[in-house]
Amino acid sequence: MTNLSVRHIGDPPLAERVLIVGAHPDDPEFFCAGTVARWVAAGTIVHYVVVTSGDKGQPADSNENESFAAVREAEQLAAAQLLGVQGVTFLRLPDGEVFDTLSLRAQLTAEIRRFRPDIVLTHDPLTRLYRQHPDHRAVGAAALAAAFPASRLATFFPEQLAAGLQPHVVRTALLFGTERPDTFVDIAPVLERKLAALRCHVSQASAFPGGLETRVRSRAREAATPVGLEFAEAFLWVDLE
Ligand SMILES: [Zn+2]
């Protein structure tokens, strides 16, 4: 990696409340289960918003999107529960068909105004150097638009204020799946917990060629090496205040 700059390293950044916005069931675990486990252990309240229910990530011989979505939601709930996440909100947009629309921004703004997080974690929408699911780009873009400036300004989606929600300032966004991480959370103490959470996504077992454990360990080691840790999850820090 060239021009490595480190904004934060070690423990997860201090926060009372953290909202994680992922495109599919298993994205929160794949990108940040270790950080979530460490936050929960430190008393931080973590909530997930999962935009699609992953209905296209099913075995090739099946075409029952609705029941498969229910399977993936159950897997997501089990993983979240294992990690001590407070709750999961499913927006149930169709898998593979997510766009950064005003409607999605409104839904995510409402979730932010409801949960009132200090930090929002989501996909980096602007990667170019490696393949990235288009839903990840769309969700990252919409979540960032919701976190800044929509959720803080009463002029955005005023119908939500009429319904009792208040504007809310998100302090920081942390982007996962990023090409230029500057925030490195040490997940060595919780690597087994991350693996256990990922194993809850039973229907996705074949999505990890070479085996889940090998893939997760090597990615966590890759993320950690530039900063001299053993296993890490890496993010790009975005100040929103
Ligand atoms: Zn995904």
Coordinates of N, CA and C and ligand atoms in Angstrom, one line a residue:
M1 N 0.8 -1.2 0.0 CA 0.0 0.0 0.0 C 0.9 1.3 0.0
T2 N 0.6 2.2 -0.8 CA 1.3 3.4 -0.8 C 0.6 4.5 0.0
N3 N 1.4 5.5 0.4 CA 0.8 6.6 1.2 C -0.1 6.2 2.3
L4 N 0.3 5.2 3.1 CA -0.5 4.8 4.2 C -0.6 5.9 5.2
S5 N -1.8 6.3 5.5 CA -2.0 7.3 6.6 C -2.9 6.6 7.6
V6 N -2.5 6.8 8.9 CA -3.3 6.1 10.0 C -4.0 7.2 10.8
R7 N -5.3 7.1 10.8 CA -6.1 8.0 11.6 C -6.4 7.4 12.9
H8 N -6.6 6.1 13.0 CA -7.0 5.5 14.2 C -6.6 4.0 14.2
I9 N -6.0 3.5 15.3 CA -5.6 2.1 15.3 C -5.8 1.5 16.7
G10 N -6.2 0.3 16.7 CA -6.3 -0.4 18.0 C -7.8 -0.7 18.4
D11 N -8.2 -0.1 19.5 CA -9.6 -0.3 19.9 C -10.6 0.3 19.0
P12 N -11.8 -0.1 18.9 CA -12.8 0.6 18.1 C -13.0 2.0 18.6
P13 N -13.3 3.0 17.7 CA -13.4 4.4 18.1 C -14.6 4.4 19.2
L14 N -14.4 5.3 20.2 CA -15.4 5.5 21.2 C -16.8 5.9 20.6
A15 N -17.8 5.2 21.1 CA -19.2 5.6 20.6 C -20.2 5.0 21.6
E16 N -21.3 5.7 21.8 CA -22.3 5.1 22.6 C -23.3 4.2 21.7
R17 N -23.5 4.7 20.5 CA -24.4 4.1 19.6 C -23.8 4.0 18.2
V18 N -23.9 2.8 17.6 CA -23.4 2.6 16.2 C -24.4 2.0 15.4
L19 N -24.6 2.6 14.2 CA -25.5 2.0 13.2 C -24.7 1.4 12.0
I20 N -25.0 0.2 11.7 CA -24.3 -0.5 10.5 C -25.3 -0.7 9.4
V21 N -25.0 -0.1 8.2 CA -25.9 -0.2 7.1 C -25.2 -1.0 6.0
G22 N -25.8 -2.2 5.8 CA -25.2 -3.2 4.9 C -26.2 -3.5 3.8
A23 N -25.7 -3.9 2.6 CA -26.6 -4.2 1.5 C -27.3 -5.6 1.6
H24 N -26.6 -6.6 2.1 CA -27.1 -7.9 2.2 C -26.9 -8.6 3.5
P25 N -27.7 -9.5 3.9 CA -27.4 -10.3 5.1 C -25.9 -10.9 4.9
D26 N -25.2 -10.9 5.9 CA -23.8 -11.3 6.0 C -22.7 -10.2 5.7
D27 N -23.1 -9.1 5.0 CA -22.2 -8.0 4.9 C -21.7 -7.4 6.2
P28 N -22.6 -7.2 7.2 CA -22.1 -6.7 8.4 C -21.1 -7.6 9.1
E29 N -21.3 -8.9 9.0 CA -20.4 -9.8 9.6 C -19.1 -9.9 8.8
F30 N -19.2 -10.0 7.5 CA -18.0 -10.1 6.7 C -17.1 -8.9 6.9
F31 N -17.7 -7.7 6.9 CA -16.8 -6.5 6.9 C -16.5 -6.0 8.3
C32 N -17.3 -6.3 9.3 CA -17.0 -5.6 10.6 C -17.5 -6.4 11.8
A33 N -17.7 -7.7 11.7 CA -18.1 -8.5 12.9 C -17.2 -8.4 14.1
G34 N -15.9 -8.3 13.8 CA -14.9 -8.2 14.9 C -15.0 -6.9 15.6
T35 N -15.2 -5.8 14.9 CA -15.3 -4.5 15.5 C -16.6 -4.4 16.2
V36 N -17.7 -5.0 15.7 CA -19.0 -5.1 16.4 C -18.8 -5.8 17.7
A37 N -18.1 -7.0 17.7 CA -18.0 -7.7 18.9 C -17.2 -6.9 20.0
R38 N -16.2 -6.2 19.5 CA -15.4 -5.4 20.5 C -16.3 -4.2 21.0
W39 N -17.1 -3.6 20.1 CA -17.9 -2.5 20.6 C -18.9 -3.0 21.6
V40 N -19.6 -4.1 21.3 CA -20.6 -4.7 22.3 C -19.9 -5.0 23.6
A41 N -18.7 -5.5 23.6 CA -18.0 -5.8 24.8 C -17.7 -4.6 25.6
A42 N -17.6 -3.4 24.9 CA -17.3 -2.2 25.6 C -18.5 -1.4 26.0
G43 N -19.7 -2.0 25.7 CA -20.9 -1.4 26.2 C -21.6 -0.5 25.1
T44 N -21.0 -0.5 23.9 CA -21.7 0.3 22.8 C -22.9 -0.4 22.3
I45 N -23.9 0.3 22.0 CA -25.2 -0.3 21.5 C -25.1 -0.3 20.0
V46 N -25.2 -1.4 19.4 CA -25.1 -1.6 17.9 C -26.4 -2.0 17.3
H47 N -26.8 -1.4 16.2 CA -28.0 -1.8 15.5 C -27.6 -2.0 14.0
Y48 N -28.3 -2.9 13.3 CA -28.0 -3.1 11.9 C -29.2 -2.7 11.1
V49 N -29.0 -2.1 9.9 CA -30.0 -1.9 8.9 C -29.5 -2.7 7.7
V50 N -30.3 -3.7 7.2 CA -29.9 -4.5 6.1 C -30.9 -4.3 4.9
V51 N -30.3 -3.7 3.8 CA -31.2 -3.1 2.8 C -31.9 -4.2 2.0
T52 N -31.3 -5.2 1.6 CA -32.0 -6.3 0.8 C -31.9 -7.5 1.7
S53 N -32.7 -8.5 1.4 CA -32.7 -9.8 2.2 C -31.9 -10.9 1.4
G54 N -31.1 -10.5 0.5 CA -30.2 -11.4 -0.2 C -30.8 -12.5 -0.9
D55 N -32.0 -12.2 -1.6 CA -32.7 -13.3 -2.2 C -32.1 -13.9 -3.5
K56 N -31.1 -13.2 -4.0 CA -30.4 -13.7 -5.2 C -29.2 -14.6 -4.8
G57 N -28.8 -14.6 -3.6 CA -27.6 -15.4 -3.2 C -28.0 -16.8 -2.9
Q58 N -28.8 -17.4 -3.7 CA -29.3 -18.7 -3.4 C -28.7 -19.8 -4.3
P59 N -28.8 -21.1 -3.9 CA -28.3 -22.1 -4.8 C -29.0 -22.1 -6.2
A60 N -28.2 -22.4 -7.2 CA -28.7 -22.3 -8.6 C -30.0 -23.1 -8.9
D61 N -30.3 -24.1 -8.2 CA -31.4 -25.0 -8.5 C -32.7 -24.5 -7.8
S62 N -32.6 -23.4 -7.1 CA -33.8 -22.9 -6.4 C -34.3 -21.6 -6.9
N63 N -35.6 -21.4 -7.0 CA -36.1 -20.1 -7.5 C -37.2 -19.5 -6.6
E64 N -37.1 -19.8 -5.3 CA -38.1 -19.4 -4.4 C -37.6 -18.2 -3.6
N65 N -37.6 -17.0 -4.2 CA -37.0 -15.8 -3.6 C -37.5 -15.5 -2.3
E66 N -38.9 -15.6 -2.2 CA -39.5 -15.2 -0.9 C -39.1 -16.0 0.3
S67 N -39.1 -17.3 0.1 CA -38.7 -18.2 1.2 C -37.2 -18.1 1.5
F68 N -36.5 -17.9 0.4 CA -35.0 -17.8 0.6 C -34.7 -16.6 1.4
A69 N -35.4 -15.5 1.1 CA -35.2 -14.2 1.8 C -35.4 -14.5 3.3
A70 N -36.4 -15.3 3.6 CA -36.7 -15.5 5.0 C -35.6 -16.3 5.7
V71 N -35.0 -17.3 4.9 CA -33.9 -18.0 5.4 C -32.7 -17.1 5.7
R72 N -32.4 -16.2 4.8 CA -31.3 -15.3 5.0 C -31.5 -14.3 6.1
E73 N -32.8 -13.9 6.3 CA -33.1 -13.0 7.4 C -32.9 -13.7 8.7
A74 N -33.3 -15.0 8.8 CA -33.1 -15.7 10.0 C -31.6 -15.9 10.3
E75 N -30.8 -16.2 9.3 CA -29.4 -16.3 9.5 C -28.8 -15.0 10.0
Q76 N -29.3 -13.9 9.4 CA -28.7 -12.6 9.8 C -29.1 -12.3 11.3
L77 N -30.3 -12.6 11.7 CA -30.7 -12.4 13.0 C -29.9 -13.3 14.0
A78 N -29.6 -14.5 13.6 CA -28.8 -15.4 14.5 C -27.4 -14.8 14.6
A79 N -26.8 -14.3 13.5 CA -25.5 -13.8 13.6 C -25.4 -12.5 14.5
A80 N -26.5 -11.7 14.3 CA -26.5 -10.4 15.1 C -26.7 -10.8 16.6
Q81 N -27.5 -11.8 16.9 CA -27.7 -12.2 18.2 C -26.5 -12.7 18.9
L82 N -25.8 -13.5 18.1 CA -24.5 -14.1 18.6 C -23.5 -13.0 19.0
L83 N -23.5 -11.9 18.2 CA -22.6 -10.8 18.5 C -23.1 -9.8 19.5
G84 N -24.4 -9.9 19.9 CA -24.9 -9.0 20.9 C -25.4 -7.7 20.4
V85 N -25.8 -7.8 19.1 CA -26.3 -6.6 18.4 C -27.7 -6.4 18.9
Q86 N -28.1 -5.1 19.1 CA -29.4 -4.8 19.7 C -30.6 -5.2 18.9
G87 N -30.5 -5.0 17.5 CA -31.6 -5.4 16.6 C -31.2 -5.2 15.2
V88 N -32.0 -5.8 14.3 CA -31.8 -5.7 12.9 C -33.0 -5.2 12.2
T89 N -32.9 -4.2 11.4 CA -34.0 -3.7 10.6 C -33.8 -4.1 9.1
F90 N -34.8 -4.8 8.5 CA -34.7 -5.2 7.1 C -35.5 -4.3 6.3
L91 N -34.9 -3.7 5.3 CA -35.7 -2.8 4.4 C -36.3 -3.6 3.2
R92 N -35.8 -4.8 2.9 CA -36.4 -5.7 2.0 C -36.5 -5.2 0.6
L93 N -35.5 -4.4 0.1 CA -35.4 -4.0 -1.3 C -35.0 -5.3 -2.0
P94 N -35.3 -5.4 -3.4 CA -34.9 -6.6 -4.1 C -33.4 -6.6 -4.3
D95 N -32.8 -7.8 -4.0 CA -31.4 -8.0 -4.1 C -30.9 -7.8 -5.5
G96 N -29.8 -7.1 -5.7 CA -29.2 -6.8 -7.0 C -29.9 -5.7 -7.8
E97 N -30.9 -5.0 -7.1 CA -31.6 -4.0 -7.8 C -31.7 -2.7 -7.0
V98 N -30.6 -2.5 -6.2 CA -30.6 -1.3 -5.3 C -30.0 -0.1 -6.1
F99 N -30.6 1.0 -6.0 CA -30.1 2.3 -6.5 C -30.1 3.3 -5.4
D100 N -29.2 4.3 -5.5 CA -29.1 5.4 -4.6 C -30.3 6.3 -4.9
T101 N -31.5 6.0 -4.5 CA -32.7 6.8 -4.8 C -33.1 7.7 -3.6
L102 N -33.9 8.7 -3.9 CA -34.4 9.5 -2.8 C -35.2 8.7 -1.8
S103 N -35.9 7.7 -2.3 CA -36.7 6.9 -1.4 C -35.8 6.1 -0.4
L104 N -34.7 5.5 -0.9 CA -33.8 4.8 0.0 C -33.1 5.8 0.9
R105 N -32.7 7.0 0.4 CA -32.1 8.0 1.3 C -33.1 8.3 2.5
A106 N -34.4 8.5 2.1 CA -35.4 8.8 3.1 C -35.5 7.7 4.2
Q107 N -35.5 6.5 3.7 CA -35.6 5.3 4.6 C -34.4 5.3 5.6
L108 N -33.2 5.5 5.0 CA -32.0 5.4 5.9 C -32.0 6.7 6.8
T109 N -32.4 7.8 6.3 CA -32.5 9.0 7.2 C -33.4 8.8 8.4
A110 N -34.5 8.1 8.1 CA -35.5 7.8 9.2 C -34.8 6.8 10.2
E111 N -34.1 5.9 9.7 CA -33.4 4.9 10.6 C -32.4 5.7 11.5
I112 N -31.7 6.6 10.9 CA -30.7 7.4 11.6 C -31.4 8.3 12.7
R113 N -32.4 8.9 12.3 CA -33.1 9.8 13.2 C -33.8 9.0 14.3
R114 N -34.1 7.8 14.0 CA -34.8 6.9 15.1 C -33.7 6.4 16.0
F115 N -32.6 5.9 15.5 CA -31.6 5.2 16.4 C -30.6 6.2 17.0
R116 N -30.3 7.3 16.3 CA -29.5 8.4 16.7 C -28.0 7.9 17.0
P117 N -27.4 7.3 16.0 CA -26.0 6.8 16.2 C -24.9 8.0 16.3
D118 N -23.8 7.7 17.0 CA -22.7 8.6 16.9 C -21.9 8.3 15.6
I119 N -21.8 7.0 15.3 CA -21.1 6.5 14.1 C -22.0 5.7 13.2
V120 N -21.8 5.9 11.9 CA -22.5 5.0 10.9 C -21.4 4.3 10.1
L121 N -21.6 3.0 10.0 CA -20.7 2.2 9.2 C -21.4 1.7 8.0
T122 N -20.8 1.9 6.8 CA -21.4 1.4 5.6 C -20.3 1.1 4.5
H123 N -20.8 0.7 3.3 CA -19.9 0.3 2.2 C -19.2 1.6 1.7
D124 N -17.9 1.5 1.3 CA -17.3 2.6 0.6 C -17.9 2.6 -0.8
P125 N -18.6 3.6 -1.2 CA -19.3 3.6 -2.6 C -18.4 3.9 -3.7
L126 N -17.1 4.3 -3.4 CA -16.3 4.8 -4.5 C -15.0 3.9 -4.8
T127 N -15.1 2.6 -4.7 CA -14.0 1.8 -5.0 C -13.9 1.6 -6.6
R128 N -12.7 1.5 -7.1 CA -12.4 1.3 -8.5 C -11.5 0.2 -8.8
L129 N -10.7 -0.2 -7.8 CA -9.6 -1.1 -8.1 C -9.9 -2.6 -8.0
Y130 N -11.1 -2.9 -7.4 CA -11.4 -4.3 -7.4 C -13.0 -4.4 -7.5
R131 N -13.4 -5.6 -7.8 CA -14.8 -5.8 -8.1 C -15.6 -5.5 -6.8
Q132 N -16.8 -4.9 -7.1 CA -17.6 -4.6 -5.9 C -19.1 -4.7 -6.4
H133 N -19.9 -5.4 -5.5 CA -21.3 -5.6 -5.9 C -22.0 -4.2 -6.0
P134 N -22.7 -4.0 -7.1 CA -23.4 -2.7 -7.3 C -24.3 -2.3 -6.2
D135 N -24.9 -3.3 -5.5 CA -25.7 -2.9 -4.3 C -24.9 -2.3 -3.2
H136 N -23.6 -2.7 -3.1 CA -22.8 -2.1 -2.1 C -22.5 -0.6 -2.4
R137 N -22.2 -0.3 -3.7 CA -22.0 1.1 -4.1 C -23.3 1.9 -3.8
A138 N -24.4 1.4 -4.2 CA -25.7 2.1 -4.0 C -26.0 2.4 -2.5
V139 N -25.8 1.3 -1.7 CA -26.2 1.4 -0.3 C -25.2 2.4 0.4
G140 N -23.9 2.3 0.0 CA -22.9 3.2 0.6 C -23.2 4.7 0.3
A141 N -23.6 4.9 -1.0 CA -23.9 6.3 -1.4 C -25.1 6.8 -0.7
A142 N -26.2 6.0 -0.6 CA -27.4 6.4 0.0 C -27.2 6.6 1.5
A143 N -26.5 5.7 2.1 CA -26.3 5.8 3.6 C -25.5 7.1 3.9
L144 N -24.5 7.4 3.1 CA -23.7 8.6 3.3 C -24.5 9.8 3.1
A145 N -25.4 9.8 2.1 CA -26.3 11.0 1.9 C -27.3 11.1 3.0
A146 N -27.7 10.0 3.6 CA -28.6 10.1 4.8 C -27.8 10.6 6.0
A147 N -26.6 10.2 6.2 CA -25.8 10.6 7.4 C -25.4 12.0 7.3
F148 N -25.2 12.5 6.1 CA -24.8 13.9 5.9 C -25.3 14.3 4.5
P149 N -26.1 15.4 4.4 CA -26.6 16.2 5.4 C -28.0 15.9 5.9
A150 N -28.7 14.9 5.2 CA -30.1 14.7 5.4 C -30.6 14.6 6.8
S151 N -29.9 13.7 7.6 CA -30.5 13.4 8.9 C -30.4 14.6 9.9
R152 N -29.5 15.6 9.6 CA -29.3 16.7 10.6 C -30.2 17.9 10.3
L153 N -30.7 18.0 9.0 CA -31.4 19.2 8.6 C -32.9 18.9 8.5
A154 N -33.7 19.8 9.3 CA -35.1 19.6 9.3 C -35.8 19.8 8.0
T155 N -35.0 20.4 7.1 CA -35.6 20.6 5.7 C -35.6 19.4 4.9
F156 N -34.8 18.4 5.3 CA -34.8 17.1 4.5 C -35.9 16.2 5.1
F157 N -36.8 15.7 4.3 CA -37.8 14.7 4.7 C -38.6 15.2 5.9
P158 N -39.2 16.5 5.8 CA -39.9 17.1 6.9 C -41.1 16.2 7.4
E159 N -41.6 15.4 6.6 CA -42.7 14.5 7.0 C -42.3 13.6 8.2
Q160 N -41.0 13.3 8.2 CA -40.5 12.5 9.4 C -40.5 13.2 10.7
L161 N -40.3 14.6 10.6 CA -40.4 15.4 11.8 C -41.8 15.5 12.3
A162 N -42.7 15.6 11.3 CA -44.1 15.7 11.6 C -44.6 14.4 12.3
A163 N -43.9 13.3 11.9 CA -44.3 12.0 12.5 C -43.5 11.7 13.8
G164 N -42.8 12.7 14.3 CA -42.2 12.6 15.7 C -40.7 12.4 15.7
L165 N -40.0 12.2 14.6 CA -38.6 12.1 14.6 C -37.9 13.4 14.7
Q166 N -36.7 13.5 15.2 CA -36.0 14.7 15.3 C -34.7 14.7 14.5
P167 N -34.2 15.8 14.0 CA -33.0 15.8 13.3 C -31.9 15.3 14.2
H168 N -30.8 14.7 13.5 CA -29.8 14.1 14.3 C -28.4 14.3 13.6
V169 N -27.4 14.6 14.4 CA -26.0 14.8 13.8 C -25.2 13.5 14.0
V170 N -24.8 12.9 12.9 CA -23.9 11.7 13.0 C -22.5 12.3 13.0
R171 N -21.7 11.9 13.9 CA -20.3 12.4 14.1 C -19.4 11.9 13.0
T172 N -19.4 10.6 12.8 CA -18.4 10.0 11.9 C -19.0 8.9 11.1
A173 N -18.6 8.8 9.8 CA -18.9 7.6 9.1 C -17.6 6.8 8.9
L174 N -17.7 5.5 9.1 CA -16.6 4.6 8.8 C -17.0 3.7 7.6
L175 N -16.1 3.7 6.6 CA -16.5 3.0 5.3 C -15.7 1.7 5.3
F176 N -16.4 0.6 5.1 CA -15.7 -0.7 4.9 C -15.7 -1.1 3.4
G177 N -14.8 -2.1 3.1 CA -14.6 -2.4 1.7 C -13.9 -1.3 1.0
T178 N -13.0 -0.6 1.7 CA -12.4 0.6 1.1 C -11.0 0.3 0.5
E179 N -10.6 1.1 -0.5 CA -9.3 0.9 -1.0 C -8.2 1.6 -0.3
R180 N -8.6 2.6 0.5 CA -7.6 3.4 1.2 C -8.0 3.5 2.7
P181 N -7.9 2.4 3.5 CA -8.2 2.5 4.9 C -7.2 3.3 5.7
D182 N -7.8 4.0 6.7 CA -6.9 4.7 7.6 C -7.3 4.5 9.1
T183 N -8.2 3.5 9.3 CA -8.7 3.2 10.6 C -8.6 1.7 10.7
F184 N -7.9 1.2 11.7 CA -7.6 -0.2 11.9 C -8.0 -0.7 13.2
V185 N -9.0 -1.6 13.3 CA -9.4 -2.1 14.6 C -8.8 -3.5 14.8
D186 N -8.2 -3.7 15.9 CA -7.5 -4.9 16.3 C -8.6 -5.9 16.6
I187 N -8.7 -7.0 15.8 CA -9.8 -8.0 16.0 C -9.2 -9.3 16.5
A188 N -7.9 -9.4 16.8 CA -7.3 -10.6 17.2 C -8.0 -11.3 18.4
P189 N -8.5 -10.4 19.4 CA -9.1 -11.1 20.5 C -10.5 -11.6 20.2
V190 N -11.1 -11.3 19.0 CA -12.5 -11.7 18.7 C -12.6 -12.4 17.4
L191 N -11.4 -12.8 16.8 CA -11.5 -13.4 15.5 C -12.4 -14.7 15.5
E192 N -12.3 -15.5 16.6 CA -13.2 -16.7 16.6 C -14.6 -16.3 16.7
R193 N -14.9 -15.2 17.3 CA -16.3 -14.7 17.4 C -16.8 -14.3 16.0
K194 N -15.9 -13.6 15.3 CA -16.3 -13.2 13.9 C -16.6 -14.5 13.1
L195 N -15.7 -15.5 13.2 CA -16.0 -16.7 12.4 C -17.3 -17.4 12.8
A196 N -17.6 -17.4 14.1 CA -18.8 -18.0 14.6 C -20.0 -17.2 14.0
A197 N -19.9 -15.9 14.0 CA -21.0 -15.1 13.4 C -21.2 -15.4 11.9
L198 N -20.1 -15.5 11.2 CA -20.2 -15.8 9.8 C -20.8 -17.2 9.5
R199 N -20.5 -18.1 10.4 CA -21.0 -19.5 10.2 C -22.5 -19.5 10.4
C200 N -23.1 -18.5 11.0 CA -24.6 -18.5 11.1 C -25.2 -18.3 9.7
H201 N -24.4 -17.8 8.7 CA -25.0 -17.7 7.4 C -24.8 -19.0 6.6
V202 N -25.5 -20.0 7.0 CA -25.3 -21.3 6.5 C -25.5 -21.4 5.0
S203 N -26.5 -20.7 4.5 CA -26.8 -20.8 3.1 C -25.7 -20.2 2.2
Q204 N -24.7 -19.4 2.8 CA -23.7 -18.8 2.0 C -22.3 -19.5 2.1
A205 N -22.4 -20.7 2.7 CA -21.1 -21.4 2.9 C -20.3 -21.6 1.7
S206 N -21.0 -21.8 0.5 CA -20.2 -22.0 -0.7 C -19.7 -20.7 -1.3
A207 N -20.1 -19.6 -0.7 CA -19.6 -18.3 -1.2 C -18.1 -18.0 -0.8
F208 N -17.5 -18.9 0.0 CA -16.2 -18.7 0.5 C -15.3 -19.8 -0.1
P209 N -14.8 -19.7 -1.3 CA -14.0 -20.7 -1.9 C -12.7 -20.9 -1.0
G210 N -12.4 -22.1 -0.8 CA -11.2 -22.4 0.0 C -11.6 -22.4 1.5
G211 N -12.8 -22.2 1.8 CA -13.3 -22.3 3.2 C -13.3 -20.9 3.9
L212 N -14.3 -20.8 4.7 CA -14.6 -19.5 5.4 C -13.4 -19.1 6.3
E213 N -12.9 -20.0 7.0 CA -11.9 -19.7 8.0 C -10.6 -19.2 7.3
T214 N -10.2 -19.9 6.3 CA -9.0 -19.5 5.6 C -9.2 -18.1 5.0
R215 N -10.3 -17.8 4.3 CA -10.6 -16.5 3.7 C -10.6 -15.4 4.7
V216 N -11.3 -15.6 5.8 CA -11.5 -14.6 6.8 C -10.1 -14.3 7.5
R217 N -9.4 -15.3 7.8 CA -8.1 -15.1 8.5 C -7.1 -14.4 7.5
S218 N -7.1 -14.8 6.3 CA -6.1 -14.1 5.4 C -6.5 -12.7 5.1
R219 N -7.8 -12.4 5.0 CA -8.2 -11.0 4.8 C -7.9 -10.1 6.1
A220 N -8.2 -10.7 7.2 CA -7.9 -10.0 8.5 C -6.4 -9.7 8.6
R221 N -5.6 -10.7 8.2 CA -4.1 -10.5 8.3 C -3.7 -9.5 7.3
E222 N -4.2 -9.5 6.1 CA -3.9 -8.5 5.0 C -4.2 -7.1 5.5
A223 N -5.3 -7.0 6.2 CA -5.7 -5.6 6.6 C -4.8 -5.2 7.8
A224 N -4.3 -6.1 8.5 CA -3.5 -5.8 9.7 C -2.1 -5.5 9.4
T225 N -1.5 -6.2 8.4 CA -0.1 -6.1 8.2 C 0.5 -4.7 8.0
P226 N -0.2 -3.8 7.2 CA 0.4 -2.5 7.1 C 0.7 -1.7 8.3
V227 N -0.1 -2.0 9.4 CA 0.0 -1.3 10.6 C 0.6 -2.2 11.8
G228 N 1.1 -3.3 11.4 CA 1.8 -4.1 12.4 C 0.9 -4.9 13.4
L229 N -0.3 -5.0 13.1 CA -1.2 -5.8 13.9 C -1.3 -7.3 13.4
E230 N -1.9 -8.2 14.1 CA -2.0 -9.5 13.6 C -3.3 -9.7 12.8
F231 N -4.4 -9.3 13.3 CA -5.7 -9.4 12.6 C -6.4 -8.1 12.8
A232 N -6.9 -7.5 11.7 CA -7.6 -6.3 11.8 C -8.8 -6.2 10.8
E233 N -9.7 -5.3 11.1 CA -10.7 -4.8 10.2 C -10.4 -3.4 9.9
A234 N -10.5 -3.0 8.6 CA -10.0 -1.7 8.2 C -11.1 -0.9 7.6
F235 N -11.0 0.4 7.9 CA -12.1 1.4 7.4 C -11.5 2.7 7.0
L236 N -12.3 3.4 6.2 CA -11.9 4.8 5.9 C -12.8 5.7 6.8
W237 N -12.1 6.6 7.5 CA -12.8 7.5 8.5 C -13.3 8.8 7.8
V238 N -14.5 9.1 7.9 CA -15.1 10.3 7.3 C -15.7 11.2 8.4
D239 N -15.1 12.4 8.6 CA -15.7 13.3 9.6 C -17.0 13.9 9.1
L240 N -18.0 13.9 9.8 CA -19.3 14.5 9.4 C -19.7 15.7 10.2
E241 N -19.0 16.0 11.3 CA -19.4 17.1 12.1 C -19.0 18.4 11.5
Ligands
ZN1 ZN -23.1 -7.8 0.0

